[in-house]
Amino acid sequence: MTSDKRQVIVVADAGAIAETAARRLLARLKDAKSRAAVGLTGGSSPERLYRLLAQAPWRGEVPWDRVHWFIGDDRFVLETDPLSNMGMARRLFLAPVGAPPGNIHPIPTDTNYPEAAARLYEDELKSFYGADRLDPARPLFDLVLMGLGPDGHTASLFPNSRALDEKERWVVGVAKAGFEPHVPRVTLTFPALASTREMLFEVDGTDKRDILRRVLGGEDLPAARAQPVGDLVWLIDRAAAPKEYS
Ligand code: 6PG
């Protein structure tokens, strides 16, 4: 299952991934004439990018007032917990740059259970979008960042989970994570993640090379099911690049 809009960009190392991702993000924000929406991700892969956004020259270039920051998935912990994905984004760049609080849209993990948080977040996304159904001609996001887990998961969409086949819901609760950290999760589904002008995977390091080869080869793994309505970009470093891409 491969997208015909797929691009694989190989750069030198994790630092170059962050710089290239920052450039692509800025380009998408500039394309969005009025308000823009970005889906952030967790894990370690986006950390350098997040740090970069809080520094010159990037910090001065992002139109902070008109960008809205969402999160593609989160661990069901409070935002103050070190495991929180939105907590990390807030700590590394959203707080240091003083992004308007009303533009930051965390998953409400202070609810009683993941499914309740999922329902509330879906409502929030729908109200931001202004409709209950996604129109491929008018994507929800300008850019969605994604990571790749060693088992092929992306966001909190794990191999063999029911959430992979969800076609209606935009957000679901995941009672049992398929990978560490083993805390419940809340995740956007493929239809919601796919509603973007660009989906950008950041993948680095030799540890990811084998799973990346399988995903790019079209094996039926969760990350290979990501079929955005816009561009699909795999931004990878040389260490992670399978033979045929190096
Ligand atoms: C999470 C993520 C997850 C992550 C991948 C890659 O909450 O864990 O959103 O999907 O992106 O596991 O993680 P690394 O970047 O740490 O390898």
PDB file of C-alpha atoms and ligand atoms in Angstrom:
ATOM      1  CA  MET A   1       0.000   0.000   0.000  1.00  0.00           C
ATOM      2  CA  THR A   2       2.012   3.004  -1.175  1.00  0.00           C
ATOM      3  CA  SER A   3       1.015   6.565  -1.989  1.00  0.00           C
ATOM      4  CA  ASP A   4       1.783   7.905  -5.435  1.00  0.00           C
ATOM      5  CA  LYS A   5       2.341  11.309  -3.814  1.00  0.00           C
ATOM      6  CA  ARG A   6       5.148   9.915  -1.679  1.00  0.00           C
ATOM      7  CA  GLN A   7       8.562  11.535  -1.516  1.00  0.00           C
ATOM      8  CA  VAL A   8      11.536  10.119   0.355  1.00  0.00           C
ATOM      9  CA  ILE A   9      14.115  12.762   1.293  1.00  0.00           C
ATOM     10  CA  VAL A  10      17.438  11.515   2.654  1.00  0.00           C
ATOM     11  CA  VAL A  11      19.600  13.982   4.603  1.00  0.00           C
ATOM     12  CA  ALA A  12      22.881  13.632   6.510  1.00  0.00           C
ATOM     13  CA  ASP A  13      21.764  13.268  10.110  1.00  0.00           C
ATOM     14  CA  ALA A  14      19.182  14.076  12.766  1.00  0.00           C
ATOM     15  CA  GLY A  15      20.261  17.742  12.812  1.00  0.00           C
ATOM     16  CA  ALA A  16      19.600  18.034   9.088  1.00  0.00           C
ATOM     17  CA  ILE A  17      16.203  16.356   9.551  1.00  0.00           C
ATOM     18  CA  ALA A  18      15.231  19.038  12.064  1.00  0.00           C
ATOM     19  CA  GLU A  19      16.409  21.890   9.796  1.00  0.00           C
ATOM     20  CA  THR A  20      14.626  20.469   6.759  1.00  0.00           C
ATOM     21  CA  ALA A  21      11.455  19.849   8.761  1.00  0.00           C
ATOM     22  CA  ALA A  22      11.536  23.436  10.075  1.00  0.00           C
ATOM     23  CA  ARG A  23      11.858  24.769   6.519  1.00  0.00           C
ATOM     24  CA  ARG A  24       8.963  22.624   5.299  1.00  0.00           C
ATOM     25  CA  LEU A  25       6.803  23.631   8.257  1.00  0.00           C
ATOM     26  CA  LEU A  26       7.449  27.329   7.593  1.00  0.00           C
ATOM     27  CA  ALA A  27       6.615  26.933   3.914  1.00  0.00           C
ATOM     28  CA  ARG A  28       3.273  25.321   4.814  1.00  0.00           C
ATOM     29  CA  LEU A  29       2.504  28.049   7.355  1.00  0.00           C
ATOM     30  CA  LYS A  30       3.244  30.725   4.780  1.00  0.00           C
ATOM     31  CA  ASP A  31       1.010  28.998   2.226  1.00  0.00           C
ATOM     32  CA  ALA A  32      -1.890  29.111   4.661  1.00  0.00           C
ATOM     33  CA  LYS A  33      -3.082  32.646   4.124  1.00  0.00           C
ATOM     34  CA  SER A  34      -5.174  32.892   7.279  1.00  0.00           C
ATOM     35  CA  ARG A  35      -5.103  30.521  10.222  1.00  0.00           C
ATOM     36  CA  ALA A  36      -2.982  27.372  10.005  1.00  0.00           C
ATOM     37  CA  ALA A  37      -3.261  24.034  11.821  1.00  0.00           C
ATOM     38  CA  VAL A  38      -0.387  21.703  12.685  1.00  0.00           C
ATOM     39  CA  GLY A  39      -0.599  18.193  14.124  1.00  0.00           C
ATOM     40  CA  LEU A  40       2.402  17.593  16.375  1.00  0.00           C
ATOM     41  CA  THR A  41       3.728  14.219  17.423  1.00  0.00           C
ATOM     42  CA  GLY A  42       5.529  12.697  20.390  1.00  0.00           C
ATOM     43  CA  GLY A  43       8.460  10.365  20.824  1.00  0.00           C
ATOM     44  CA  SER A  44      12.071  11.468  20.553  1.00  0.00           C
ATOM     45  CA  SER A  45      12.222  12.124  16.785  1.00  0.00           C
ATOM     46  CA  PRO A  46      10.640  15.620  16.808  1.00  0.00           C
ATOM     47  CA  GLU A  47      12.609  16.913  19.817  1.00  0.00           C
ATOM     48  CA  ARG A  48      15.328  18.663  17.781  1.00  0.00           C
ATOM     49  CA  LEU A  49      12.753  20.319  15.563  1.00  0.00           C
ATOM     50  CA  TYR A  50      10.845  21.573  18.599  1.00  0.00           C
ATOM     51  CA  ARG A  51      14.035  23.015  20.108  1.00  0.00           C
ATOM     52  CA  LEU A  52      14.905  24.671  16.804  1.00  0.00           C
ATOM     53  CA  LEU A  53      11.524  26.398  16.576  1.00  0.00           C
ATOM     54  CA  ALA A  54      12.271  28.181  19.848  1.00  0.00           C
ATOM     55  CA  GLN A  55      15.532  29.572  18.440  1.00  0.00           C
ATOM     56  CA  ALA A  56      16.511  32.215  15.891  1.00  0.00           C
ATOM     57  CA  PRO A  57      15.945  32.437  13.010  1.00  0.00           C
ATOM     58  CA  TRP A  58      12.921  30.109  13.130  1.00  0.00           C
ATOM     59  CA  ARG A  59      11.337  31.671  16.167  1.00  0.00           C
ATOM     60  CA  GLY A  60      11.107  35.020  14.421  1.00  0.00           C
ATOM     61  CA  GLU A  61       9.646  33.523  11.251  1.00  0.00           C
ATOM     62  CA  VAL A  62       6.729  31.479  12.576  1.00  0.00           C
ATOM     63  CA  PRO A  63       3.466  33.495  12.498  1.00  0.00           C
ATOM     64  CA  TRP A  64       2.630  32.396  16.056  1.00  0.00           C
ATOM     65  CA  ASP A  65      -0.625  34.339  16.269  1.00  0.00           C
ATOM     66  CA  ARG A  66      -2.265  32.437  13.478  1.00  0.00           C
ATOM     67  CA  VAL A  67      -0.936  28.901  13.976  1.00  0.00           C
ATOM     68  CA  HIS A  68      -2.957  26.347  15.936  1.00  0.00           C
ATOM     69  CA  TRP A  69      -1.095  23.402  17.440  1.00  0.00           C
ATOM     70  CA  PHE A  70      -2.809  20.029  17.875  1.00  0.00           C
ATOM     71  CA  ILE A  71      -1.319  16.656  18.792  1.00  0.00           C
ATOM     72  CA  GLY A  72      -1.718  13.468  16.749  1.00  0.00           C
ATOM     73  CA  ASP A  73      -1.632  11.220  19.783  1.00  0.00           C
ATOM     74  CA  ASP A  74      -0.847  11.426  23.447  1.00  0.00           C
ATOM     75  CA  ARG A  75      -0.207   9.231  26.398  1.00  0.00           C
ATOM     76  CA  PHE A  76      -3.072   9.267  28.906  1.00  0.00           C
ATOM     77  CA  VAL A  77      -1.123  11.116  31.583  1.00  0.00           C
ATOM     78  CA  LEU A  78      -1.353  14.676  32.839  1.00  0.00           C
ATOM     79  CA  GLU A  79       0.480  17.251  30.769  1.00  0.00           C
ATOM     80  CA  THR A  80       2.898  17.799  33.641  1.00  0.00           C
ATOM     81  CA  ASP A  81       4.025  14.164  33.385  1.00  0.00           C
ATOM     82  CA  PRO A  82       7.358  13.741  31.517  1.00  0.00           C
ATOM     83  CA  LEU A  83       5.627  11.143  29.294  1.00  0.00           C
ATOM     84  CA  SER A  84       3.140  13.669  27.909  1.00  0.00           C
ATOM     85  CA  ASN A  85       3.640  14.449  24.218  1.00  0.00           C
ATOM     86  CA  MET A  86       1.942  17.855  24.358  1.00  0.00           C
ATOM     87  CA  GLY A  87       3.830  18.524  27.591  1.00  0.00           C
ATOM     88  CA  MET A  88       7.090  18.007  25.686  1.00  0.00           C
ATOM     89  CA  ALA A  89       6.031  20.322  22.832  1.00  0.00           C
ATOM     90  CA  ARG A  90       4.947  22.971  25.306  1.00  0.00           C
ATOM     91  CA  ARG A  91       8.204  22.720  27.257  1.00  0.00           C
ATOM     92  CA  LEU A  92      10.505  22.710  24.231  1.00  0.00           C
ATOM     93  CA  PHE A  93       8.941  25.456  22.146  1.00  0.00           C
ATOM     94  CA  LEU A  94       5.355  26.540  22.726  1.00  0.00           C
ATOM     95  CA  ALA A  95       6.025  28.004  26.186  1.00  0.00           C
ATOM     96  CA  PRO A  96       9.466  29.509  25.440  1.00  0.00           C
ATOM     97  CA  VAL A  97       8.147  31.390  22.383  1.00  0.00           C
ATOM     98  CA  GLY A  98       4.959  32.454  24.172  1.00  0.00           C
ATOM     99  CA  ALA A  99       2.533  30.855  21.673  1.00  0.00           C
ATOM    100  CA  PRO A 100      -0.997  32.151  22.412  1.00  0.00           C
ATOM    101  CA  PRO A 101      -2.580  29.709  24.912  1.00  0.00           C
ATOM    102  CA  GLY A 102      -5.815  29.638  22.875  1.00  0.00           C
ATOM    103  CA  ASN A 103      -3.821  28.290  19.904  1.00  0.00           C
ATOM    104  CA  ILE A 104      -2.590  25.232  21.827  1.00  0.00           C
ATOM    105  CA  HIS A 105      -4.998  22.286  21.706  1.00  0.00           C
ATOM    106  CA  PRO A 106      -3.936  19.421  23.987  1.00  0.00           C
ATOM    107  CA  ILE A 107      -5.919  16.209  24.301  1.00  0.00           C
ATOM    108  CA  PRO A 108      -7.812  16.576  27.616  1.00  0.00           C
ATOM    109  CA  THR A 109      -6.051  13.805  29.515  1.00  0.00           C
ATOM    110  CA  ASP A 110      -7.466  15.010  32.830  1.00  0.00           C
ATOM    111  CA  THR A 111     -10.723  13.197  32.051  1.00  0.00           C
ATOM    112  CA  ASN A 112     -11.642   9.861  33.651  1.00  0.00           C
ATOM    113  CA  TYR A 113     -10.695   7.536  30.832  1.00  0.00           C
ATOM    114  CA  PRO A 114      -9.126   7.698  27.325  1.00  0.00           C
ATOM    115  CA  GLU A 115     -12.395   7.254  25.443  1.00  0.00           C
ATOM    116  CA  ALA A 116     -13.878  10.315  27.172  1.00  0.00           C
ATOM    117  CA  ALA A 117     -10.819  12.358  26.200  1.00  0.00           C
ATOM    118  CA  ALA A 118     -11.117  11.067  22.635  1.00  0.00           C
ATOM    119  CA  ARG A 119     -14.761  12.198  22.361  1.00  0.00           C
ATOM    120  CA  LEU A 120     -13.945  15.658  23.677  1.00  0.00           C
ATOM    121  CA  TYR A 121     -10.968  16.054  21.359  1.00  0.00           C
ATOM    122  CA  GLU A 122     -12.998  14.934  18.375  1.00  0.00           C
ATOM    123  CA  ASP A 123     -15.582  17.620  19.253  1.00  0.00           C
ATOM    124  CA  GLU A 124     -12.812  20.190  19.513  1.00  0.00           C
ATOM    125  CA  LEU A 125     -11.383  19.232  16.122  1.00  0.00           C
ATOM    126  CA  LYS A 126     -14.819  19.338  14.521  1.00  0.00           C
ATOM    127  CA  SER A 127     -15.588  22.734  15.953  1.00  0.00           C
ATOM    128  CA  PHE A 128     -12.201  24.072  14.779  1.00  0.00           C
ATOM    129  CA  TYR A 129     -12.820  22.605  11.324  1.00  0.00           C
ATOM    130  CA  GLY A 130     -16.382  23.880  11.244  1.00  0.00           C
ATOM    131  CA  ALA A 131     -17.973  20.654   9.984  1.00  0.00           C
ATOM    132  CA  ASP A 132     -18.624  17.059  11.085  1.00  0.00           C
ATOM    133  CA  ARG A 133     -17.319  15.486   7.918  1.00  0.00           C
ATOM    134  CA  LEU A 134     -13.904  15.878   6.396  1.00  0.00           C
ATOM    135  CA  ASP A 135     -13.819  17.274   2.883  1.00  0.00           C
ATOM    136  CA  PRO A 136     -10.723  16.122   0.950  1.00  0.00           C
ATOM    137  CA  ALA A 137     -10.730  19.477  -0.862  1.00  0.00           C
ATOM    138  CA  ARG A 138     -10.372  21.337   2.442  1.00  0.00           C
ATOM    139  CA  PRO A 139      -7.901  19.504   4.697  1.00  0.00           C
ATOM    140  CA  LEU A 140      -8.120  19.890   8.471  1.00  0.00           C
ATOM    141  CA  PHE A 141      -4.359  20.351   8.866  1.00  0.00           C
ATOM    142  CA  ASP A 142      -1.656  22.158   6.932  1.00  0.00           C
ATOM    143  CA  LEU A 143       1.020  19.826   8.252  1.00  0.00           C
ATOM    144  CA  VAL A 144       0.930  16.655  10.346  1.00  0.00           C
ATOM    145  CA  LEU A 145       4.166  15.387  11.900  1.00  0.00           C
ATOM    146  CA  MET A 146       4.545  11.654  12.366  1.00  0.00           C
ATOM    147  CA  GLY A 147       7.079   9.235  13.858  1.00  0.00           C
ATOM    148  CA  LEU A 148       7.759   5.572  13.191  1.00  0.00           C
ATOM    149  CA  GLY A 149       7.956   3.001  15.976  1.00  0.00           C
ATOM    150  CA  PRO A 150      10.214  -0.067  15.743  1.00  0.00           C
ATOM    151  CA  ASP A 151       7.113  -2.274  15.287  1.00  0.00           C
ATOM    152  CA  GLY A 152       5.755  -0.078  12.478  1.00  0.00           C
ATOM    153  CA  HIS A 153       3.293   1.887  14.607  1.00  0.00           C
ATOM    154  CA  THR A 154       2.670   5.541  14.064  1.00  0.00           C
ATOM    155  CA  ALA A 155       0.784   7.947  16.335  1.00  0.00           C
ATOM    156  CA  SER A 156      -0.826   5.409  18.748  1.00  0.00           C
ATOM    157  CA  LEU A 157      -1.977   3.170  15.911  1.00  0.00           C
ATOM    158  CA  PHE A 158      -0.386  -0.174  16.752  1.00  0.00           C
ATOM    159  CA  PRO A 159      -0.157  -3.350  14.647  1.00  0.00           C
ATOM    160  CA  ASN A 160      -3.280  -5.507  14.819  1.00  0.00           C
ATOM    161  CA  SER A 161      -5.369  -2.940  16.703  1.00  0.00           C
ATOM    162  CA  ARG A 162      -8.964  -2.169  15.828  1.00  0.00           C
ATOM    163  CA  ALA A 163      -8.187   1.547  15.631  1.00  0.00           C
ATOM    164  CA  LEU A 164      -6.311   0.896  12.382  1.00  0.00           C
ATOM    165  CA  ASP A 165      -9.551   0.243  10.521  1.00  0.00           C
ATOM    166  CA  GLU A 166     -11.545   3.126  11.964  1.00  0.00           C
ATOM    167  CA  LYS A 167     -13.273   5.016   9.180  1.00  0.00           C
ATOM    168  CA  GLU A 168     -15.780   7.266  10.990  1.00  0.00           C
ATOM    169  CA  ARG A 169     -14.274   8.452  14.251  1.00  0.00           C
ATOM    170  CA  TRP A 170     -11.596  11.151  14.193  1.00  0.00           C
ATOM    171  CA  VAL A 171     -10.125  10.273  17.597  1.00  0.00           C
ATOM    172  CA  VAL A 172     -10.210   7.073  19.660  1.00  0.00           C
ATOM    173  CA  GLY A 173      -9.060   5.912  23.074  1.00  0.00           C
ATOM    174  CA  VAL A 174      -6.467   3.128  23.173  1.00  0.00           C
ATOM    175  CA  ALA A 175      -6.816   1.205  26.426  1.00  0.00           C
ATOM    176  CA  LYS A 176      -3.656  -0.841  25.927  1.00  0.00           C
ATOM    177  CA  ALA A 177      -0.596   0.541  24.146  1.00  0.00           C
ATOM    178  CA  GLY A 178       1.159  -1.915  21.847  1.00  0.00           C
ATOM    179  CA  PHE A 179       4.552  -0.435  22.637  1.00  0.00           C
ATOM    180  CA  GLU A 180       6.324   1.284  25.496  1.00  0.00           C
ATOM    181  CA  PRO A 181       5.560   3.368  27.399  1.00  0.00           C
ATOM    182  CA  HIS A 182       2.698   1.044  28.294  1.00  0.00           C
ATOM    183  CA  VAL A 183       0.197   3.645  29.353  1.00  0.00           C
ATOM    184  CA  PRO A 184      -3.233   4.053  27.723  1.00  0.00           C
ATOM    185  CA  ARG A 185      -3.282   6.448  24.776  1.00  0.00           C
ATOM    186  CA  VAL A 186      -5.577   8.683  22.805  1.00  0.00           C
ATOM    187  CA  THR A 187      -4.953   8.876  19.083  1.00  0.00           C
ATOM    188  CA  LEU A 188      -6.245  10.501  15.958  1.00  0.00           C
ATOM    189  CA  THR A 189      -7.370   7.914  13.427  1.00  0.00           C
ATOM    190  CA  PHE A 190      -6.090   7.601   9.875  1.00  0.00           C
ATOM    191  CA  PRO A 191      -8.983   9.581   8.332  1.00  0.00           C
ATOM    192  CA  ALA A 192      -8.227  12.564  10.604  1.00  0.00           C
ATOM    193  CA  LEU A 193      -4.439  12.363  10.279  1.00  0.00           C
ATOM    194  CA  ALA A 194      -4.780  12.009   6.516  1.00  0.00           C
ATOM    195  CA  SER A 195      -6.752  15.247   6.251  1.00  0.00           C
ATOM    196  CA  THR A 196      -3.617  17.329   5.756  1.00  0.00           C
ATOM    197  CA  ARG A 197      -1.822  19.211   3.012  1.00  0.00           C
ATOM    198  CA  GLU A 198       1.383  17.492   4.063  1.00  0.00           C
ATOM    199  CA  MET A 199       2.178  14.533   6.273  1.00  0.00           C
ATOM    200  CA  LEU A 200       5.811  14.579   7.344  1.00  0.00           C
ATOM    201  CA  PHE A 201       7.490  11.553   8.907  1.00  0.00           C
ATOM    202  CA  GLU A 202      10.819  12.149  10.635  1.00  0.00           C
ATOM    203  CA  VAL A 203      12.921   8.998  11.047  1.00  0.00           C
ATOM    204  CA  ASP A 204      16.556   8.751  12.099  1.00  0.00           C
ATOM    205  CA  GLY A 205      19.124   6.207  13.254  1.00  0.00           C
ATOM    206  CA  THR A 206      20.234   2.723  12.236  1.00  0.00           C
ATOM    207  CA  ASP A 207      17.735   1.151  14.645  1.00  0.00           C
ATOM    208  CA  LYS A 208      14.936   2.284  12.337  1.00  0.00           C
ATOM    209  CA  ARG A 209      16.468   1.071   9.079  1.00  0.00           C
ATOM    210  CA  ASP A 210      14.864  -2.350   8.987  1.00  0.00           C
ATOM    211  CA  ILE A 211      11.334  -1.249   9.868  1.00  0.00           C
ATOM    212  CA  LEU A 212      11.626   1.671   7.457  1.00  0.00           C
ATOM    213  CA  ARG A 213      12.587  -0.716   4.643  1.00  0.00           C
ATOM    214  CA  ARG A 214       9.488  -2.782   5.390  1.00  0.00           C
ATOM    215  CA  VAL A 215       7.151   0.222   5.581  1.00  0.00           C
ATOM    216  CA  LEU A 216       8.497   1.866   2.428  1.00  0.00           C
ATOM    217  CA  GLY A 217       8.312  -1.535   0.742  1.00  0.00           C
ATOM    218  CA  GLY A 218       4.562  -1.465   1.325  1.00  0.00           C
ATOM    219  CA  GLU A 219       4.227  -4.206   3.955  1.00  0.00           C
ATOM    220  CA  ASP A 220       0.882  -3.926   5.744  1.00  0.00           C
ATOM    221  CA  LEU A 221       2.175  -2.134   8.823  1.00  0.00           C
ATOM    222  CA  PRO A 222       0.332   0.791  10.449  1.00  0.00           C
ATOM    223  CA  ALA A 223       2.674   3.519   9.147  1.00  0.00           C
ATOM    224  CA  ALA A 224       2.280   2.179   5.592  1.00  0.00           C
ATOM    225  CA  ARG A 225      -1.463   2.845   5.819  1.00  0.00           C
ATOM    226  CA  ALA A 226      -0.962   6.591   6.116  1.00  0.00           C
ATOM    227  CA  GLN A 227      -2.421   8.002   2.900  1.00  0.00           C
ATOM    228  CA  PRO A 228      -2.784  11.769   3.271  1.00  0.00           C
ATOM    229  CA  VAL A 229      -4.984  13.743   0.901  1.00  0.00           C
ATOM    230  CA  GLY A 230      -1.931  15.967   0.329  1.00  0.00           C
ATOM    231  CA  ASP A 231       1.772  15.168   0.123  1.00  0.00           C
ATOM    232  CA  LEU A 232       3.385  12.294   1.973  1.00  0.00           C
ATOM    233  CA  VAL A 233       7.008  13.034   2.873  1.00  0.00           C
ATOM    234  CA  TRP A 234       9.437  10.641   4.524  1.00  0.00           C
ATOM    235  CA  LEU A 235      12.326  12.697   5.847  1.00  0.00           C
ATOM    236  CA  ILE A 236      15.050  10.291   6.909  1.00  0.00           C
ATOM    237  CA  ASP A 237      18.754  10.383   7.675  1.00  0.00           C
ATOM    238  CA  ARG A 238      21.485   8.289   6.068  1.00  0.00           C
ATOM    239  CA  ALA A 239      21.696   5.980   9.057  1.00  0.00           C
ATOM    240  CA  ALA A 240      18.025   5.037   8.725  1.00  0.00           C
ATOM    241  CA  ALA A 241      17.975   4.891   4.926  1.00  0.00           C
ATOM    242  CA  PRO A 242      17.451   1.406   3.479  1.00  0.00           C
ATOM    243  CA  LYS A 243      20.023   0.423   0.807  1.00  0.00           C
ATOM    244  CA  GLU A 244      17.799   1.397  -2.102  1.00  0.00           C
ATOM    245  CA  TYR A 245      17.512   4.983  -0.800  1.00  0.00           C
ATOM    246  CA  SER A 246      21.131   5.614   0.228  1.00  0.00           C
TER     247      SER A 246
HETATM  248  C1  6PG B   1       4.210   8.252  20.982  1.00  0.00           C
HETATM  249  C2  6PG B   1       4.286   8.594  19.544  1.00  0.00           C
HETATM  250  C3  6PG B   1       4.779   7.470  18.657  1.00  0.00           C
HETATM  251  C4  6PG B   1       6.170   7.848  18.196  1.00  0.00           C
HETATM  252  C5  6PG B   1       6.923   6.643  17.672  1.00  0.00           C
HETATM  253  C6  6PG B   1       8.365   6.990  17.335  1.00  0.00           C
HETATM  254  O1  6PG B   1       3.446   8.866  21.694  1.00  0.00           O
HETATM  255  O2  6PG B   1       4.992   7.389  21.419  1.00  0.00           O
HETATM  256  O3  6PG B   1       3.534   9.548  19.007  1.00  0.00           O
HETATM  257  O4  6PG B   1       3.980   7.113  17.580  1.00  0.00           O
HETATM  258  O5  6PG B   1       6.108   8.838  17.211  1.00  0.00           O
HETATM  259  O6  6PG B   1       6.921   5.652  18.656  1.00  0.00           O
HETATM  260  O7  6PG B   1       9.001   7.344  18.524  1.00  0.00           O
HETATM  261  P1  6PG B   1      10.507   7.809  18.577  1.00  0.00           P
HETATM  262  O8  6PG B   1      10.589   9.090  17.847  1.00  0.00           O
HETATM  263  O9  6PG B   1      10.804   7.971  20.037  1.00  0.00           O
HETATM  264  O10 6PG B   1      11.316   6.729  17.935  1.00  0.00           O
END
